[in-house]
Tab-separated table of C-alpha atoms and ligand atoms in Angstrom:
chain	number	residue	atom	x	y	z
A	1	MET	CA	38.699	-38.850	42.874
A	2	SER	CA	37.356	-41.763	40.829
A	3	ARG	CA	33.605	-42.254	40.404
A	4	SER	CA	33.556	-45.328	42.598
A	5	ASP	CA	35.544	-43.584	45.347
A	6	GLN	CA	33.082	-40.682	45.174
A	7	LEU	CA	30.128	-43.059	45.436
A	8	ALA	CA	31.703	-44.875	48.393
A	9	GLU	CA	32.371	-41.579	50.170
A	10	ASN	CA	28.827	-40.331	49.545
A	11	MET	CA	27.375	-43.652	50.683
A	12	ALA	CA	29.323	-43.434	53.954
A	13	LEU	CA	28.184	-39.837	54.509
A	14	VAL	CA	24.520	-40.664	53.879
A	15	ARG	CA	24.675	-43.781	56.048
A	16	GLU	CA	25.963	-41.653	58.904
A	17	LYS	CA	23.310	-38.955	58.347
A	18	LEU	CA	20.603	-41.621	58.438
A	19	ARG	CA	22.055	-43.065	61.638
A	20	GLN	CA	22.074	-39.716	63.401
A	21	ALA	CA	18.709	-38.483	62.155
A	22	ARG	CA	15.715	-38.504	64.445
A	23	ARG	CA	13.252	-37.435	61.789
A	24	ILE	CA	13.408	-38.968	58.337
A	25	VAL	CA	11.138	-38.554	55.335
A	26	VAL	CA	11.452	-40.855	52.341
A	27	LEU	CA	9.752	-40.070	49.024
A	28	THR	CA	9.453	-42.872	46.509
A	29	GLY	CA	8.439	-43.088	42.856
A	30	ALA	CA	8.001	-45.784	40.247
A	31	GLY	CA	11.750	-46.544	40.172
A	32	ILE	CA	11.638	-48.313	43.540
A	33	SER	CA	9.127	-50.831	42.190
A	34	ALA	CA	10.899	-51.310	38.850
A	35	GLU	CA	13.032	-54.147	40.205
A	36	SER	CA	9.844	-55.888	41.364
A	37	GLY	CA	8.744	-55.929	37.728
A	38	VAL	CA	6.372	-52.938	37.778
A	39	PRO	CA	6.728	-50.762	34.649
A	40	THR	CA	7.683	-47.115	35.240
A	41	PHE	CA	5.773	-44.259	33.617
A	42	ARG	CA	8.473	-42.550	31.633
A	43	GLY	CA	11.200	-44.074	29.546
A	44	ALA	CA	11.136	-47.699	28.419
A	45	GLY	CA	8.206	-49.530	29.979
A	46	GLY	CA	5.949	-46.456	29.954
A	47	LEU	CA	3.851	-47.816	27.114
A	48	TRP	CA	0.681	-49.912	27.229
A	49	ARG	CA	-0.594	-51.051	23.829
A	50	GLU	CA	0.014	-47.972	21.707
A	51	TYR	CA	-0.804	-45.540	24.521
A	52	ARG	CA	1.479	-43.618	26.834
A	53	ALA	CA	0.579	-44.490	30.424
A	54	THR	CA	0.540	-40.815	31.335
A	55	ASP	CA	-2.090	-40.087	28.636
A	56	LEU	CA	-4.474	-42.600	30.222
A	57	ALA	CA	-4.000	-41.312	33.776
A	58	THR	CA	-6.230	-38.308	33.176
A	59	PRO	CA	-9.858	-37.375	33.899
A	60	GLU	CA	-10.240	-36.480	30.195
A	61	ALA	CA	-9.256	-39.996	29.098
A	62	PHE	CA	-11.778	-41.480	31.558
A	63	ALA	CA	-14.560	-39.134	30.378
A	64	ARG	CA	-13.798	-39.937	26.733
A	65	ASN	CA	-13.311	-43.678	27.010
A	66	PRO	CA	-13.888	-45.180	30.469
A	67	ARG	CA	-13.707	-48.720	29.093
A	68	LEU	CA	-10.189	-48.133	27.763
A	69	VAL	CA	-9.039	-46.576	31.042
A	70	TRP	CA	-10.520	-49.478	33.023
A	71	GLU	CA	-8.792	-51.949	30.693
A	72	PHE	CA	-5.525	-50.151	31.401
A	73	TYR	CA	-6.068	-50.306	35.168
A	74	ASN	CA	-7.161	-53.950	34.952
A	75	TYR	CA	-3.952	-54.734	33.070
A	76	ARG	CA	-1.962	-53.027	35.814
A	77	ARG	CA	-3.891	-54.867	38.537
A	78	GLU	CA	-2.997	-58.101	36.811
A	79	VAL	CA	0.698	-57.171	36.801
A	80	LEU	CA	0.578	-56.033	40.428
A	81	ALA	CA	-1.304	-59.093	41.652
A	82	SER	CA	1.775	-61.210	40.999
A	83	VAL	CA	4.648	-58.936	42.044
A	84	LYS	CA	6.414	-58.808	45.398
A	85	PRO	CA	8.241	-56.090	47.328
A	86	ASN	CA	11.978	-56.033	46.633
A	87	VAL	CA	15.020	-55.473	48.840
A	88	ALA	CA	14.704	-51.678	48.577
A	89	HIS	CA	11.129	-51.754	49.910
A	90	LYS	CA	12.303	-54.047	52.714
A	91	ALA	CA	15.292	-51.879	53.651
A	92	LEU	CA	12.888	-48.971	54.216
A	93	VAL	CA	11.049	-51.089	56.787
A	94	THR	CA	14.343	-51.542	58.661
A	95	LEU	CA	14.930	-47.790	58.482
A	96	GLU	CA	11.436	-47.096	59.818
A	97	ASN	CA	11.924	-49.530	62.695
A	98	ARG	CA	15.043	-47.820	63.982
A	99	THR	CA	14.010	-44.176	63.376
A	100	PRO	CA	12.048	-42.329	66.089
A	101	ASP	CA	10.019	-40.241	63.610
A	102	PHE	CA	9.706	-41.712	60.146
A	103	VAL	CA	7.311	-41.214	57.280
A	104	LEU	CA	7.260	-42.712	53.818
A	105	LEU	CA	5.613	-40.561	51.168
A	106	THR	CA	4.956	-42.550	48.030
A	107	GLN	CA	3.696	-41.573	44.616
A	108	ASN	CA	3.171	-45.253	43.873
A	109	ILE	CA	-0.297	-46.727	43.894
A	110	ASP	CA	0.905	-50.329	43.979
A	111	GLY	CA	0.728	-50.979	47.734
A	112	LEU	CA	4.187	-52.632	47.731
A	113	HIS	CA	5.492	-50.592	50.676
A	114	GLN	CA	2.646	-51.834	52.865
A	115	ALA	CA	3.174	-55.363	51.549
A	116	ALA	CA	6.817	-55.117	52.629
A	117	GLY	CA	5.745	-54.106	56.145
A	118	SER	CA	6.053	-50.304	56.113
A	119	ARG	CA	3.520	-48.738	58.451
A	120	ALA	CA	3.873	-44.961	58.206
A	121	VAL	CA	2.970	-44.756	54.523
A	122	VAL	CA	1.301	-41.708	52.982
A	123	GLU	CA	-0.013	-42.391	49.484
A	124	LEU	CA	0.184	-39.131	47.565
A	125	HIS	CA	-1.509	-40.467	44.415
A	126	GLY	CA	-3.963	-42.952	45.903
A	127	ASN	CA	-4.132	-46.746	45.656
A	128	ILE	CA	-5.020	-48.952	42.716
A	129	TRP	CA	-6.823	-51.486	44.929
A	130	TRP	CA	-9.469	-48.929	45.899
A	131	VAL	CA	-12.290	-47.483	43.833
A	132	ARG	CA	-14.182	-44.244	44.271
A	133	CYS	CA	-17.599	-43.087	43.123
A	134	PRO	CA	-17.423	-39.725	41.322
A	135	GLN	CA	-21.136	-39.169	42.057
A	136	CYS	CA	-21.530	-39.841	45.789
A	137	GLY	CA	-17.868	-39.949	46.846
A	138	ARG	CA	-18.044	-43.462	48.337
A	139	ARG	CA	-14.679	-45.251	48.491
A	140	SER	CA	-14.206	-48.992	48.801
A	141	GLU	CA	-11.521	-51.600	48.506
A	142	ASP	CA	-11.899	-53.858	45.472
A	143	ARG	CA	-9.193	-56.452	44.803
A	144	ARG	CA	-10.859	-58.257	41.929
A	145	VAL	CA	-8.643	-58.890	38.919
A	146	PRO	CA	-10.075	-57.943	36.526
A	147	ILE	CA	-12.877	-55.710	37.779
A	148	PRO	CA	-15.842	-56.543	35.499
A	149	TYR	CA	-16.780	-53.618	33.255
A	150	PRO	CA	-18.622	-51.379	33.969
A	151	PRO	CA	-18.026	-51.358	37.729
A	152	HIS	CA	-20.872	-49.787	39.697
A	153	CYS	CA	-21.102	-47.999	43.025
A	154	ASP	CA	-23.046	-50.097	45.567
A	155	ALA	CA	-24.554	-46.956	47.076
A	156	CYS	CA	-25.791	-44.988	44.054
A	157	GLY	CA	-25.201	-47.112	40.952
A	158	ALA	CA	-22.886	-44.670	39.137
A	159	MET	CA	-19.737	-45.989	37.474
A	160	VAL	CA	-16.802	-46.009	39.874
A	161	ARG	CA	-13.224	-45.026	38.974
A	162	PRO	CA	-9.829	-46.033	40.348
A	163	ASP	CA	-9.145	-44.178	43.615
A	164	VAL	CA	-6.008	-42.553	42.266
A	165	VAL	CA	-4.969	-38.981	41.514
A	166	TRP	CA	-4.871	-38.130	37.820
A	167	PHE	CA	-3.250	-35.132	36.130
A	168	GLY	CA	-5.069	-31.891	36.851
A	169	GLU	CA	-6.689	-33.329	39.981
A	170	SER	CA	-5.766	-32.090	43.414
A	171	LEU	CA	-4.031	-34.322	45.890
A	172	ASP	CA	-6.045	-34.980	49.033
A	173	ALA	CA	-5.799	-31.924	51.304
A	174	HIS	CA	-5.200	-33.935	54.480
A	175	VAL	CA	-2.504	-36.006	52.766
A	176	LEU	CA	-0.735	-32.840	51.615
A	177	GLN	CA	-0.982	-31.272	55.052
A	178	THR	CA	0.593	-34.336	56.656
A	179	ALA	CA	3.320	-34.484	54.003
A	180	TYR	CA	4.374	-30.848	54.304
A	181	ALA	CA	4.317	-30.950	58.102
A	182	LYS	CA	6.796	-33.844	58.033
A	183	LEU	CA	8.881	-32.323	55.223
A	184	GLY	CA	9.185	-29.067	57.138
A	185	GLN	CA	10.570	-30.801	60.213
A	186	CYS	CA	12.765	-33.638	59.014
A	187	ASP	CA	16.540	-33.891	59.469
A	188	VAL	CA	17.106	-36.081	56.427
A	189	MET	CA	15.028	-36.765	53.344
A	190	VAL	CA	15.703	-39.530	50.810
A	191	VAL	CA	14.123	-39.270	47.358
A	192	ILE	CA	14.119	-42.632	45.570
A	193	GLY	CA	13.291	-43.565	41.967
A	194	THR	CA	11.274	-40.602	40.788
A	195	SER	CA	11.881	-38.589	37.639
A	196	GLY	CA	11.039	-35.342	39.406
A	197	VAL	CA	8.655	-34.039	36.772
A	198	VAL	CA	5.254	-34.466	38.395
A	199	GLN	CA	4.199	-31.763	40.810
A	200	PRO	CA	3.721	-31.249	43.677
A	201	ALA	CA	5.801	-34.341	44.638
A	202	ALA	CA	8.738	-33.202	42.485
A	203	SER	CA	9.276	-30.076	44.607
A	204	MET	CA	9.039	-31.804	47.968
A	205	GLY	CA	12.789	-32.399	48.166
A	206	LEU	CA	13.535	-28.713	47.715
A	207	TYR	CA	10.865	-27.839	50.262
A	208	ALA	CA	12.531	-30.077	52.853
A	209	GLN	CA	15.958	-28.720	51.960
A	210	GLU	CA	14.753	-25.131	52.326
A	211	HIS	CA	13.489	-26.093	55.771
A	212	GLY	CA	16.875	-27.415	56.824
A	213	ALA	CA	16.891	-31.061	55.771
A	214	PHE	CA	19.844	-32.908	54.260
A	215	VAL	CA	18.381	-34.268	51.019
A	216	VAL	CA	19.644	-37.342	49.217
A	217	GLU	CA	18.525	-38.668	45.853
A	218	VAL	CA	18.801	-42.280	44.702
A	219	ASN	CA	18.148	-42.785	40.998
A	220	LEU	CA	19.455	-44.699	38.013
A	221	GLU	CA	19.878	-41.384	36.199
A	222	PRO	CA	20.368	-37.735	37.074
A	223	THR	CA	17.091	-35.792	37.471
A	224	PRO	CA	16.295	-32.066	37.306
A	225	TYR	CA	17.016	-31.930	41.058
A	226	SER	CA	20.247	-33.929	41.279
A	227	ARG	CA	22.492	-30.904	41.428
A	228	ALA	CA	20.328	-29.051	43.923
A	229	PHE	CA	20.162	-31.861	46.468
A	230	ASN	CA	22.969	-32.432	48.977
A	231	VAL	CA	23.864	-35.819	47.528
A	232	SER	CA	22.856	-37.629	44.354
A	233	LEU	CA	23.555	-41.368	44.319
A	234	LEU	CA	23.375	-42.928	40.882
A	235	GLY	CA	22.456	-46.579	40.802
A	236	LYS	CA	19.680	-49.099	41.332
A	237	ALA	CA	17.463	-48.673	44.358
A	238	GLY	CA	17.740	-52.408	45.018
A	239	ASP	CA	21.488	-52.089	45.254
A	240	LEU	CA	21.908	-48.744	47.017
A	241	VAL	CA	19.017	-48.522	49.494
A	242	PRO	CA	19.900	-51.695	51.449
A	243	ARG	CA	23.527	-50.531	51.643
A	244	LEU	CA	22.450	-47.144	53.010
A	245	VAL	CA	20.497	-48.787	55.773
A	246	GLN	CA	22.990	-51.420	56.864
A	247	ASP	CA	25.160	-50.752	59.910
A	248	SER	CA	28.104	-48.401	59.401
A	249	GLY	CA	30.632	-51.013	60.459
A	250	GLU	CA	29.720	-53.337	57.613
A	251	PRO	CA	31.476	-53.042	54.270
A	252	SER	CA	29.601	-51.045	51.635
B	301	BJW	C1	15.142	-46.196	39.091
B	301	BJW	C2	15.130	-47.542	38.841
B	301	BJW	C3	15.783	-48.330	39.768
B	301	BJW	C4	14.011	-46.583	37.214
B	301	BJW	N1	16.385	-47.750	40.798
B	301	BJW	N2	15.721	-45.570	40.080
B	301	BJW	C5	3.336	-26.920	38.718
B	301	BJW	C6	4.066	-26.690	37.555
B	301	BJW	C7	3.752	-27.367	36.368
B	301	BJW	C8	2.693	-28.281	36.325
B	301	BJW	C9	1.983	-28.489	37.476
B	301	BJW	C10	2.300	-27.818	38.643
B	301	BJW	N3	1.454	-28.254	39.618
B	301	BJW	C11	0.619	-29.156	39.085
B	301	BJW	C12	0.914	-29.324	37.777
B	301	BJW	C13	0.224	-30.236	36.819
B	301	BJW	C14	0.600	-31.677	36.997
B	301	BJW	C15	2.096	-31.854	36.698
B	301	BJW	O1	2.928	-31.997	37.549
B	301	BJW	N4	2.442	-31.873	35.413
B	301	BJW	C16	3.844	-32.047	34.999
B	301	BJW	C17	3.974	-33.342	34.215
B	301	BJW	C18	4.292	-30.836	34.275
B	301	BJW	N5	0.309	-32.150	38.358
B	301	BJW	C19	-0.904	-32.496	38.699
B	301	BJW	O2	-1.826	-32.422	37.898
B	301	BJW	C20	-1.124	-32.958	40.121
B	301	BJW	N6	-2.220	-32.238	40.651
B	301	BJW	C21	-2.098	-31.019	41.213
B	301	BJW	O3	-1.029	-30.532	41.510
B	301	BJW	O4	-3.306	-30.391	41.432
B	301	BJW	C22	-3.324	-28.976	41.555
B	301	BJW	C23	-3.035	-28.347	40.185
B	301	BJW	C24	-3.578	-28.904	39.036
B	301	BJW	C25	-3.291	-28.344	37.780
B	301	BJW	C26	-2.435	-27.244	37.673
B	301	BJW	C27	-1.885	-26.702	38.832
B	301	BJW	C28	-2.189	-27.266	40.109
B	301	BJW	C29	-1.534	-34.421	40.149
B	301	BJW	C30	-0.467	-35.328	39.642
B	301	BJW	C31	-1.005	-36.775	39.621
B	301	BJW	C32	-0.018	-37.724	38.958
B	301	BJW	N7	-0.697	-38.950	38.683
B	301	BJW	C33	0.088	-40.079	38.183
B	301	BJW	C34	-0.901	-41.266	37.921
B	301	BJW	C35	-1.323	-41.885	39.258
B	301	BJW	C36	-2.243	-43.020	39.057
B	301	BJW	C37	-1.598	-44.172	38.326
B	301	BJW	O5	-0.512	-44.647	38.681
B	301	BJW	O6	-2.225	-44.640	37.405
B	301	BJW	O7	1.070	-40.469	39.135
B	301	BJW	S1	1.036	-39.720	36.719
B	301	BJW	C38	2.418	-40.702	37.161
B	301	BJW	O8	3.580	-39.871	37.391
B	301	BJW	C39	2.065	-41.321	38.514
B	301	BJW	C40	3.372	-41.231	39.251
B	301	BJW	O9	3.162	-41.323	40.638
B	301	BJW	C41	3.896	-39.899	38.794
B	301	BJW	C42	5.372	-39.718	38.996
B	301	BJW	O10	6.105	-40.642	38.261
B	301	BJW	P1	7.455	-41.246	38.864
B	301	BJW	O11	7.149	-42.044	40.045
B	301	BJW	O12	8.450	-40.153	39.008
B	301	BJW	O13	7.859	-42.273	37.700
B	301	BJW	P2	8.708	-42.034	36.374
B	301	BJW	O14	8.427	-43.184	35.478
B	301	BJW	O15	8.489	-40.697	35.810
B	301	BJW	O16	10.217	-42.072	36.842
B	301	BJW	C43	10.825	-43.246	37.311
B	301	BJW	C44	12.206	-42.882	37.811
B	301	BJW	O17	12.787	-44.002	38.404
B	301	BJW	C45	13.171	-42.412	36.702
B	301	BJW	O18	13.826	-41.231	37.129
B	301	BJW	C46	14.157	-43.566	36.572
B	301	BJW	O19	15.484	-43.132	36.245
B	301	BJW	C47	14.125	-44.150	37.956
B	301	BJW	N8	14.396	-45.576	38.020
B	301	BJW	N9	14.420	-47.769	37.664
B	301	BJW	C48	16.346	-46.394	40.944
B	301	BJW	N10	15.851	-49.674	39.611
B	302	ZN	ZN1	-21.939	-43.645	44.396
């Protein structure tokens, strides 16, 4: 079978699975926002000045040089302030609207799913538009671009940090509990635009599969999990996701 025949067959199978499913979990990563113009973390686009983005998303980097880390997050706020959700984000809203039990787990901190209209969004790694005080724990929304340095907590005066999850930090316990409860019960899971290297999100597809879900991956490239999942669809999220969600009768 040719590659395009294989893709068409897999697309038809996944479309049908999504139609029949009552419980769907979607997990997204930076790849779904790439076509909106948001740089991904790994591969081309993962650099800011001479730094790797992943080296700045750490508590050690913030302790060593908070000004640099805030400059990095201010740069990203500036990028995000002008981008819009794309057709893949929007197709997931359609999927949510027609699915009895739907949840969207996202590693992205950009808020684009909510901007598209998704409601059942669980942010695994936090949100860039919120800040958190490391001293008193106070969280607040702050949409200023840029945030003047150094940003202070209104309650206790300490310097606040982005309300995101950095390497070596635990994901919020309630968020994880919600995620695993949904993963353990879903019929179908779709994993979109994530390289599958950052834990615990990377293992969530296998967790769902071990609990009986049909797991589909959508990515430009194969990932460490492509062979393990039921179906791996190679291509752009903006091309494939809308086609997976459209009605079966329509041409793919
Ligand atoms: C397209 C496309 C298009 C492009 N269409 N596709 C177990 C084993 C080993 C290590 C660990 C472990 N458990 C925990 C760890 C340590 C660590 C970890 O995983 N390290 C690995 C790197 C080895 N994990 C943690 O520290 C986590 N904490 C934790 O588990 O606490 C308990 C614990 C701690 C320590 C030890 C043990 C337990 C926290 C992880 C937090 C990650 N934070 C970041 C920054 C968030 C804030 C910010 O954005 O600034 O989250 S790092 C960064 O990576 C960000 C992302 O959400 C995350 C994932 O990246 P993603 O989304 O996959 O993006 P990319 O760029 O990697 O991939 C893009 C993909 O899209 C590619 O595949 C492209 O092909 C594709 N693509 N265009 C479709 N158009
Ligand atoms: Zn405080």
